[in-house]
XYZ file of C-alpha atoms in Angstrom:
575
model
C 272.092 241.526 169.109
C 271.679 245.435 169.803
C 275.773 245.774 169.688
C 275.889 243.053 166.015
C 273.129 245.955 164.377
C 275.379 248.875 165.024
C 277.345 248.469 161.797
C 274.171 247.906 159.766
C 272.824 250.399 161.276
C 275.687 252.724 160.140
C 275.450 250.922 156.470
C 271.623 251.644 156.120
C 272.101 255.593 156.264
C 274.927 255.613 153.787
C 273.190 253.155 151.286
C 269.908 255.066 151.342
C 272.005 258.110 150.159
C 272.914 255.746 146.924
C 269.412 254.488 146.250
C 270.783 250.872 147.589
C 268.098 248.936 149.254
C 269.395 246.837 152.823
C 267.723 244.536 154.991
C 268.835 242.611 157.752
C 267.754 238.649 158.254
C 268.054 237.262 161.929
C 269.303 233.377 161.941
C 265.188 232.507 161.840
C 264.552 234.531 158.812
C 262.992 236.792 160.038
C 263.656 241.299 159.269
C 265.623 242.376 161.880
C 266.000 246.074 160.158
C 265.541 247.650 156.726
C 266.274 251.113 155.220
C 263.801 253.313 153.185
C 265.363 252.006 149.842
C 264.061 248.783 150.140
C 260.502 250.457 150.427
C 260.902 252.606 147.588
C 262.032 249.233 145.608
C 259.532 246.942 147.117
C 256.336 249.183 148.552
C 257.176 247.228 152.209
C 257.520 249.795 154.867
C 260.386 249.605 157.260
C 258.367 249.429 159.912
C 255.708 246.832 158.549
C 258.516 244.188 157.857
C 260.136 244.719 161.284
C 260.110 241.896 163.466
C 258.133 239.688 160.745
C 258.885 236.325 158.421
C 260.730 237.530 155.320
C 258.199 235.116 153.453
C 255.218 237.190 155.002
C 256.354 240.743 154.071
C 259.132 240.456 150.842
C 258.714 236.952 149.584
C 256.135 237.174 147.376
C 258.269 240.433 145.954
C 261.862 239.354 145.855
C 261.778 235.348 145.596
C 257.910 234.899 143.672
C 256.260 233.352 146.339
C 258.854 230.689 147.077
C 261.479 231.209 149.647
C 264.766 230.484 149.107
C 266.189 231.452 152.570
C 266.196 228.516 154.048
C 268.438 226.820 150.936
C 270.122 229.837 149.665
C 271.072 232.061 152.749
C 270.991 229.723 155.784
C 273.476 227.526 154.928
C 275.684 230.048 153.315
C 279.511 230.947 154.523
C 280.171 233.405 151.565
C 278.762 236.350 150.113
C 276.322 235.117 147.583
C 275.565 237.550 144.269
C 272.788 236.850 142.160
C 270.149 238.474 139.452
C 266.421 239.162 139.951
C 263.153 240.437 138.596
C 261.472 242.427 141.160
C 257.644 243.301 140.404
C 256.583 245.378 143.719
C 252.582 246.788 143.318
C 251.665 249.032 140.492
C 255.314 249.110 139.054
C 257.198 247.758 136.160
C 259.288 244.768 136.719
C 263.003 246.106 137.571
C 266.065 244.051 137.410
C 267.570 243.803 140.868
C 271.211 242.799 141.981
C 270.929 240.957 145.411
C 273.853 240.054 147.270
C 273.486 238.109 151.128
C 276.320 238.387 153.612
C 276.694 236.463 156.048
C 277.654 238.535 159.565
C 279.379 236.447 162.166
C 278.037 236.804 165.946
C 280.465 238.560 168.427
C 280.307 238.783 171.858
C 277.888 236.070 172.320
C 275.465 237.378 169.829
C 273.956 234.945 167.101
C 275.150 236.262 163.532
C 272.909 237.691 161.358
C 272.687 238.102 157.084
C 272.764 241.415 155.217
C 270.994 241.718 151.984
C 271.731 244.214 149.670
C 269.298 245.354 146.616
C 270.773 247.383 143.605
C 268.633 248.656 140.782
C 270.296 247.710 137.444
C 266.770 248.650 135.294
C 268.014 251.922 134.440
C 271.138 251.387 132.755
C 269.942 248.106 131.303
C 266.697 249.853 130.050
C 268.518 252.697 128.549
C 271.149 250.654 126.751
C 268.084 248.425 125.202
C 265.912 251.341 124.391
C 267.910 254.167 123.166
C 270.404 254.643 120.505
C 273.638 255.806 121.442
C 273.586 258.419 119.505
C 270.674 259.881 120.648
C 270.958 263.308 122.400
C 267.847 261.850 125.156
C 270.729 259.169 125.942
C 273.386 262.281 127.275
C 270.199 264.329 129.077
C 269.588 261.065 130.957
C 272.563 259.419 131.656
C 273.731 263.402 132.923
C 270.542 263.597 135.289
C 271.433 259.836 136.701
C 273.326 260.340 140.452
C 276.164 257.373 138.940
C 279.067 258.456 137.510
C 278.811 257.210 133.921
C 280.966 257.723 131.184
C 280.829 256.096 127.609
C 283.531 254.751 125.159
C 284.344 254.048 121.490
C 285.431 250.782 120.519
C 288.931 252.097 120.834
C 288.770 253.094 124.173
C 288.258 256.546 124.156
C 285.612 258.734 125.982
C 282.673 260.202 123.936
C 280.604 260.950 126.844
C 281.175 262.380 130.635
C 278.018 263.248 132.644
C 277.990 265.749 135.335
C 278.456 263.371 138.051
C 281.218 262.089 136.486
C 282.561 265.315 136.256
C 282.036 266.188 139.959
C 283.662 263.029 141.017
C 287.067 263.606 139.082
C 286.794 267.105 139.064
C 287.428 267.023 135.164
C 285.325 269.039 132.787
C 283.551 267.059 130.126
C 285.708 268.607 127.562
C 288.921 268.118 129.543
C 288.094 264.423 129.192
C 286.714 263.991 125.689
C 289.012 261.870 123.612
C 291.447 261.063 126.107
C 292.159 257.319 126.855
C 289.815 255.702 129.594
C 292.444 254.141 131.206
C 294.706 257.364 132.240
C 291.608 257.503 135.046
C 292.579 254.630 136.884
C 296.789 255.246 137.589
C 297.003 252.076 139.720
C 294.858 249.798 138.014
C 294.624 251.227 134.335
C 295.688 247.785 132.492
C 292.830 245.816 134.222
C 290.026 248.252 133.788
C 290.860 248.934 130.259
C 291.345 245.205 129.437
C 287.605 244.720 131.210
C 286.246 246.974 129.047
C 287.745 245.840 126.025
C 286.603 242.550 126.477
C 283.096 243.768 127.035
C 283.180 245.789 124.147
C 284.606 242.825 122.193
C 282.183 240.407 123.216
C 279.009 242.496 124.528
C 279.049 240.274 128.125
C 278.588 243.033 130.669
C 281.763 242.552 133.642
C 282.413 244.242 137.203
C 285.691 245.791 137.574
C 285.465 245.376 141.451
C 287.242 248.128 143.334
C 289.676 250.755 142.150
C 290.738 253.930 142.675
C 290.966 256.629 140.241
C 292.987 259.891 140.136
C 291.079 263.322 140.201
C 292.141 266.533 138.336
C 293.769 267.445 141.929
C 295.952 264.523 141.968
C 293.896 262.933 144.857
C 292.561 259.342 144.767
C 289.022 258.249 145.051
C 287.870 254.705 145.819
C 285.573 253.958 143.290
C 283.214 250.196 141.661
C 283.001 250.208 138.358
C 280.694 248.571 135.897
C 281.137 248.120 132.569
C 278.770 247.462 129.339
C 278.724 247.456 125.528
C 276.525 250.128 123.663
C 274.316 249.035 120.865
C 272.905 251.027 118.024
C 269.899 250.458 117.084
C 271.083 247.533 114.313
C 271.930 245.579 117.523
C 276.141 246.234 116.414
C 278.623 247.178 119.482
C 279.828 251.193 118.957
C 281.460 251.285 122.249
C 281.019 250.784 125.761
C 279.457 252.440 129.174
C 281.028 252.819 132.098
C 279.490 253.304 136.180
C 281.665 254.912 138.536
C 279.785 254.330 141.888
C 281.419 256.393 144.469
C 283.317 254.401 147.830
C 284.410 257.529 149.198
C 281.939 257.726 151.818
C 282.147 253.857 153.121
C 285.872 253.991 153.126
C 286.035 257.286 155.090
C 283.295 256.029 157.384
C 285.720 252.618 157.696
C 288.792 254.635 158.512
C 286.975 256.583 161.275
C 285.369 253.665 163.204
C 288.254 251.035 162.325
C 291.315 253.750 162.447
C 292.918 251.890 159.200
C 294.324 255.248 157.144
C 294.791 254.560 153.637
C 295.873 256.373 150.587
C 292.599 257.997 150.452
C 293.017 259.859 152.988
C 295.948 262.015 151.416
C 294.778 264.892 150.104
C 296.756 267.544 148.079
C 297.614 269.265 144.810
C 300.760 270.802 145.691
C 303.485 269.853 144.357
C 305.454 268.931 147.140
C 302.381 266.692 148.389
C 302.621 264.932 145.195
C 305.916 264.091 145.423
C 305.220 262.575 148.779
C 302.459 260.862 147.403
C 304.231 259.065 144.873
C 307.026 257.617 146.961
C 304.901 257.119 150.101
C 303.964 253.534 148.157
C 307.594 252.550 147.448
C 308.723 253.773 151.125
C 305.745 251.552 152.535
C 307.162 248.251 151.088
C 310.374 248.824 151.732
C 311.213 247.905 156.024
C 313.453 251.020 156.479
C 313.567 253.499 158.862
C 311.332 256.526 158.331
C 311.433 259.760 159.431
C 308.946 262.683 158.783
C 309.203 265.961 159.502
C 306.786 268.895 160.317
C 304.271 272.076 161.914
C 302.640 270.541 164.794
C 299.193 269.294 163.272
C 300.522 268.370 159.290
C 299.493 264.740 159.427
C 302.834 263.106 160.256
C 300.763 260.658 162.648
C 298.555 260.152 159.494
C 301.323 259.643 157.423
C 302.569 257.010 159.497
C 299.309 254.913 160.141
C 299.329 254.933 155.983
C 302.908 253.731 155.635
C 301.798 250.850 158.150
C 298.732 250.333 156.523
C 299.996 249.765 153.141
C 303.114 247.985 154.611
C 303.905 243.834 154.470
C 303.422 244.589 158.431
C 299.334 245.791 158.335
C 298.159 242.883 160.286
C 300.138 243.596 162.639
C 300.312 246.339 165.680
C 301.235 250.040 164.814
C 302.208 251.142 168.533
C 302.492 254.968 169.203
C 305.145 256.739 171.882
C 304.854 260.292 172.276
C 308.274 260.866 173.630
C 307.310 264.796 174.604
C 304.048 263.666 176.690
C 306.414 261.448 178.839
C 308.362 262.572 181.608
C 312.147 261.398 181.158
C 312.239 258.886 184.017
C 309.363 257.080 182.806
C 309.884 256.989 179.192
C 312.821 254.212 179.569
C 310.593 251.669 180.885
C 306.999 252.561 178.579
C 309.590 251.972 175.687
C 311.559 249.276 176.895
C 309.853 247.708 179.967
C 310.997 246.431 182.954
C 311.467 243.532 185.313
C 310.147 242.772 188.764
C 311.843 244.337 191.214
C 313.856 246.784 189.069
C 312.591 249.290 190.829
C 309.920 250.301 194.462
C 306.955 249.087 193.236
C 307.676 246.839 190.392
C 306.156 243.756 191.429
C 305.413 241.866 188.015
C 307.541 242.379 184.954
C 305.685 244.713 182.450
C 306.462 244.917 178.602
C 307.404 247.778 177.095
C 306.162 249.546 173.538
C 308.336 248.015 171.328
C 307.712 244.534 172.726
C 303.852 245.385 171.950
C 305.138 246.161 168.521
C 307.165 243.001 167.963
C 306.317 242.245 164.119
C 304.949 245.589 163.267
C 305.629 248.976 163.342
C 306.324 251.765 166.029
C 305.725 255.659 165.748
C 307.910 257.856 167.807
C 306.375 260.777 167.688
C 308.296 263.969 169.029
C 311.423 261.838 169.120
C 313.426 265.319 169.147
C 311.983 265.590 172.916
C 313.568 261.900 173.634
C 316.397 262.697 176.047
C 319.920 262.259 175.335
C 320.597 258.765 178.105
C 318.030 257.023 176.461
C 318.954 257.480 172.302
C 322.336 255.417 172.948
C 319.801 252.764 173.754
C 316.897 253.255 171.014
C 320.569 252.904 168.903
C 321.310 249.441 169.564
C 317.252 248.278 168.619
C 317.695 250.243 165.375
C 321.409 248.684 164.879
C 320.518 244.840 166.295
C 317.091 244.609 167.185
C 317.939 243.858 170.567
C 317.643 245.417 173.923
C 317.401 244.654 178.593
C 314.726 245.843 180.128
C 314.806 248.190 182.973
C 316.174 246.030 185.491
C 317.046 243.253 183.594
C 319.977 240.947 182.475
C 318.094 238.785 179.316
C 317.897 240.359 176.079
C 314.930 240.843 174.423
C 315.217 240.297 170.480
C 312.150 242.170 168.410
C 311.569 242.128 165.036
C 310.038 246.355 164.515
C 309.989 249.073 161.719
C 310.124 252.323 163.152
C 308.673 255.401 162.210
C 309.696 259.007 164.121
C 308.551 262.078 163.783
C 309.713 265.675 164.818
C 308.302 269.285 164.274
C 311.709 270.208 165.146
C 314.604 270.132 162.683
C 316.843 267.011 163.734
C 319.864 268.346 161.980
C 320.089 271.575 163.959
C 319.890 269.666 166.765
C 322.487 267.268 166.013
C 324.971 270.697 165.239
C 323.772 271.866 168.720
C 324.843 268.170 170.765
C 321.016 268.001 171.279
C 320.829 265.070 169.660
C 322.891 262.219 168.889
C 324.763 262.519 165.469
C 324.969 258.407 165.109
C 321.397 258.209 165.892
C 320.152 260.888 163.324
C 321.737 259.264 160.638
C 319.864 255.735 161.385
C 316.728 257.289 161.529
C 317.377 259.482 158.769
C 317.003 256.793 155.963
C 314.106 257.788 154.320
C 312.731 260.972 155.082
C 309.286 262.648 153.907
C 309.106 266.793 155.309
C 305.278 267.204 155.430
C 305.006 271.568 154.596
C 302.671 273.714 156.950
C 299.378 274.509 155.299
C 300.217 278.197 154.896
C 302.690 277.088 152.514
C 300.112 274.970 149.947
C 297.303 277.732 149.969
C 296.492 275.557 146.780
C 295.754 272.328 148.843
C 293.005 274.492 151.698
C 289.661 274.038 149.504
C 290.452 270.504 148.746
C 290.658 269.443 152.410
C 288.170 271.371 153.689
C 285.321 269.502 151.552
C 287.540 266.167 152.241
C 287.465 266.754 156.148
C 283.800 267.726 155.836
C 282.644 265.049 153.616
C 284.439 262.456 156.081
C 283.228 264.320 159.733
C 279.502 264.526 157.656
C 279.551 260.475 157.462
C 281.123 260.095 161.229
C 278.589 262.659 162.633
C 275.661 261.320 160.331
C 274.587 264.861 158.698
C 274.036 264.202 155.863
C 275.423 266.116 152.918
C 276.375 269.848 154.122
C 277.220 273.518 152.009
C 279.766 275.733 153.219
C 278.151 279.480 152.580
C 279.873 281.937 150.795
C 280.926 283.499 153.653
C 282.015 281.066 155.785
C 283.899 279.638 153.201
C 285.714 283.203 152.442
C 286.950 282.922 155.793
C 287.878 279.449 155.952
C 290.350 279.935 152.729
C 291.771 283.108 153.873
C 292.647 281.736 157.348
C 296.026 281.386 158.365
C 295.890 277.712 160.145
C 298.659 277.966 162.425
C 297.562 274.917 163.918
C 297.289 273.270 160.554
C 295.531 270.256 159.404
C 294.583 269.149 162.753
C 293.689 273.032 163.030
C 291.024 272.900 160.426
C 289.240 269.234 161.425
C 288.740 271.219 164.708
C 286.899 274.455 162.993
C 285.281 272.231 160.993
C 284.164 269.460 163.621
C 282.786 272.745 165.687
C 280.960 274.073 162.291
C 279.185 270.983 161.640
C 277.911 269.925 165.658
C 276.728 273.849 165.770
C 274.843 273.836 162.159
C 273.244 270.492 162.521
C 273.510 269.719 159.162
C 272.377 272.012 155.945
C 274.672 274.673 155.344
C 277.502 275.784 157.352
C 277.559 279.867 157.710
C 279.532 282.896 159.230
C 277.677 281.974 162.641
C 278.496 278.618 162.768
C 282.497 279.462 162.883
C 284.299 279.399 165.766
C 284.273 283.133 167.535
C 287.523 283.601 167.128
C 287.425 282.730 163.104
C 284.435 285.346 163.192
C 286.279 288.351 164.878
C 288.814 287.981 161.413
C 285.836 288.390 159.151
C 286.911 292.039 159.069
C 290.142 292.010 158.483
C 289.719 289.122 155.629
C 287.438 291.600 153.864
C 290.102 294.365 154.097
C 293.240 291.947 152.592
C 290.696 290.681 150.124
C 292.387 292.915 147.049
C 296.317 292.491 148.408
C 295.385 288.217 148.296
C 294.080 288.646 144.983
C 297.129 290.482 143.407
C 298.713 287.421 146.064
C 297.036 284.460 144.286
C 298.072 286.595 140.738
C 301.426 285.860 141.317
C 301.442 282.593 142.098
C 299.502 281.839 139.165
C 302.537 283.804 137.621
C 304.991 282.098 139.163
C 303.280 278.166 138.394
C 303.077 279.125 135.087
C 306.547 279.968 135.085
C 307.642 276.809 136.270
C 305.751 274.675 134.156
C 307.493 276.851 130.915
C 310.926 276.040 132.462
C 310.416 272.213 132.952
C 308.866 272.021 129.222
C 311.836 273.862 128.406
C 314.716 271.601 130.184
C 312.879 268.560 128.725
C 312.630 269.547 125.186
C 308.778 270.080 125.175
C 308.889 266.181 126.850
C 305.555 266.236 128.473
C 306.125 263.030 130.594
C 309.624 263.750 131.312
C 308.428 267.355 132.407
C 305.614 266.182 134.792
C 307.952 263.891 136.202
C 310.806 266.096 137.230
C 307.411 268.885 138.632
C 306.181 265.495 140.648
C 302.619 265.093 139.259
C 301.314 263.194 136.592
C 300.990 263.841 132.707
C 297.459 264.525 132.938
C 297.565 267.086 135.695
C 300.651 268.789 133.259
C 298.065 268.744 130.547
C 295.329 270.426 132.425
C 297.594 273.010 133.838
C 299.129 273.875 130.536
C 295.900 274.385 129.015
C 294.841 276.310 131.828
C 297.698 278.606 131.522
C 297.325 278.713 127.880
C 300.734 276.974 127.151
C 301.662 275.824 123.798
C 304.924 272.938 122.989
């Protein structure tokens, strides 16, 4: 049972961070583990409900005296949702969300039930009580740790609280007035029609999962609730809106699980964007792909993400470094071999790409492969087809591949380095991935991505980068790139032990440059002057080309209208 508790285990810390009560039910009924929300909902210590009945310790609070395991929970295959009133000692009733899962055993383990407890009093309380108009409405709703924003019956936001503003990284009065829906860029039609409907008919809905777009152009998994606003006549003016923040579960889910999503792209540059935008078509479509660039960019992340978000997901995602494997081995790790092809080869043995029949294979560093062996990774790309080391049947796969080079294929292929037929099969769709020196723009963003993620693997908690240590951290070079930074970063965080992350907690080598960042400090500012100058410049142009256009204009700069908006107002442009 130890091994079954590690994941609620996991889930406890993170919900506690959210005010989300969890408890854990063994088969018997009986508390198994519970997080310091559930106390602070219920009065029941952690450790006074371990180990006991359920009925003993929280049935008088959650189920009124009468349980309900036994008919509700025990017998249940599915997640079950449903409303309470919870009265714990010396406290107002609340109205509590409870939703049981049921966990399957593994490994011989008997399956347990998670129960999860979320406080709806608040919002219902302050949508009863207090008129939306009200300025005590805005100070509370901005002092709430939910991202909440609030509508007029036409859709449009009239309120943004400062959560809400740290989540998307809009200012309140960037978003005042502007449509609901241009939050949600994958699923705007079904939030908006959610809300609508709740405004129409005052029924409070869930809008499940989504994602919505931040003022950087990166997404964010969010839940959203929605619910009509009442004045104080008891007639709908508009709607409210809870953005509850996924970011931490899903990056906690990627790490353990080592599914890579679209949420874990991160990057304002325009270049990124563009990659960003066509990654989705490129994933659904089964042709070759081939990405190119720096040693530590994220081309292996890039290609777990095409995978993921490919018709192939359920299926492997096999990795060959071609440069890690010495050139008389690398034929049969790719292609396998046959007993007795060789001294030694006493069973036959499959290769990669028979481990990747149905899915997808990354060839990573294919500009190491050597020349003998491309006339062979030819015919699989040409008919899916290839012998084994050794052998005389063909083996017939069904495989998308993915390659990836920080060296520039073309030059090759004008050099005889690499095969000229063989570039141009791989080269179907490409994606070039820039070095990090060359999006300066895109450093701040990952660094509180990567720390926000390594913070949930290593269990910090939340951690602030000093002034200091963050003055070095944006004026560092990153030769080494992404992968670069995680390290720095990684090392920052096991040193600091949570809190704040200072000077001291850099790598040595980071610290020695503090000097010399201190001295370039006036030469980067007249630096980041001029590409402010030269941004600016392009945006003018494209507005220009497009006739003032604005959609036509973000479209041919790669981001979206409301990131053109933002940076035109920034830059004080007028069309």
């Amino acid at each position: 049972m130890t091994d079954s508790l590690i994941p609620a285990k996991v889930l406890s810390e993170i919900l506690d961070r959210v005010s989300v009560g969890l408890f854990v039910l063994s088969r018997d009924a009986r508390v198994l583990a519970a997080n310091r929300s559930v106390e602070w909902m219920t009065g029941v210590s952690p450790e006074k409900a371990l180990g006991a009945p359920c009925r003993d310790v929280l049935g008088r609070v959650l189920c009124g005296g009468q349980c309900s395991f036994s008919e509700e929970v025990l017998s249940c295959s599915e997640t079950i949702v449903s409303d309470l009133t919870l009265a714990a000692e010396n406290e107002e009733k609340r109205s509590i969300t409870k939703v049981v899962t049921p966990v399957p055993g593994q490994n011989g383990h008997e399956g347990f039930f998670l129960v999860l407890l979320m406080d709806q009093s608040a919002f219902k309380d302050l949508i009863r009580r207090v008129r939306h108009e009200d300025k005590r409405l805005k100070l509370v709703l901005d002092n709430l740790d939910s991202g909440v924003l609030t509508v007029d019956r036409g859709g449009y936001i009239t309120f943004f609280n400062a959560v809400a503003e740290s989540l998307t990284g809009y200012s309140r009065s960037d978003m005042l007035g502007k449509p609901f829906a241009e939050l949600f860029p994958s699923d705007a039609e079904k939030q908006a029609e959610l809300l609508r409907e709740t405004v129409a008919d005052g029924k409070a809905r869930s809008g499940g999962e989504g994602a919505l777009r931040t003022a950087e152009g990166r997404l964010v998994p969010v839940k959203t609730r929605h619910t009509a606003l009442k004045n104080e006549e008891g007639r709908i003016v508009g709607g409210l809106t809870v953005l509850s923040d996924l970011s931490l579960v899903y990056q906690l889910d990627s790490a353990i699980k080592e599914r890579w999503t679209f949420y874990d792209m991160v990057g304002r540059d325009p270049a990124m964007q563009k990659i960003f935008s066509i990654v989705p078509v490129i994933a659904q479509s089964d042709a070759t792909v081939l990405v190119e660039g720096s040693t530590g960019t994220g081309k292996d992340l890039l290609a777990k993400v095409i995978h993921n978000a490919s018709a192939r997901t359920g299926k492997p995602l096999v990795k060959v470094n071609c440069a890690a494997l010495p050139d008389n081995l690398l034929e049969s790790e790719m292609f396998g071999y046959v007993k007795g092809a060789f001294t030694g080869a006493e069973r036959d043995k499959p290769g990669r790409f028979q481990e990747a029949d149905g899915g997808s294979i990354f060839l990573d560093e294919i500009g190491d492969m050597p020349l003998s062996l491309q006339a062979k990774l030819l015919r699989v790309l040409e008919e899916k087809e290839f012998y084994p080391l050794g052998g005389r049947k063909l083996v017939h796969v069904d495989v998308r591949i993915i390659s990836a080079t920080n060296r520039g294929l073309s030059h090759m292929v004008h050099e005889k380095k690499f095969r000229e037929d063989l570039f141009y099969r791989l080269n179907v769709l490409r994606l070039e991935i820039p070095a990090l020196q060359d999006r300066p723009a895109d450093i701040p963003l990952l660094i509180a991505h990567i720390v926000k993620r390594l913070s949930a693997v290593h269990k910090t908690g939340p951690v602030r980068i000093s002034e200091n240590a963050m003055e070095i951290l944006l004026n560092h070079d990153y030769p080494g790139n992404v992968r670069e930074m995680e390290n720095i970063l990684e090392h920052a965080l096991i040193i600091c032990q949570g809190g704040e992350v200072e000077m001291r907690h850099l790598p040595l080598y980071l610290q020695k440059d503090a000097p010399r960042i201190r001295e370039q400090a006036p030469a980067e500012g007249q630096a980041r002057d001029a590409v402010q100058k030269a941004e600016r410049d392009a945006l003018v142009e494209a507005l220009r080309k497009h006739n003032g256009n604005r959609g036509e204009a973000a479209k041919a700069l790669g981001m979206d209208r409301t990131t053109l908006w933002r940076k035109m107002k920034r830059h004080g442009i007028q069309f």
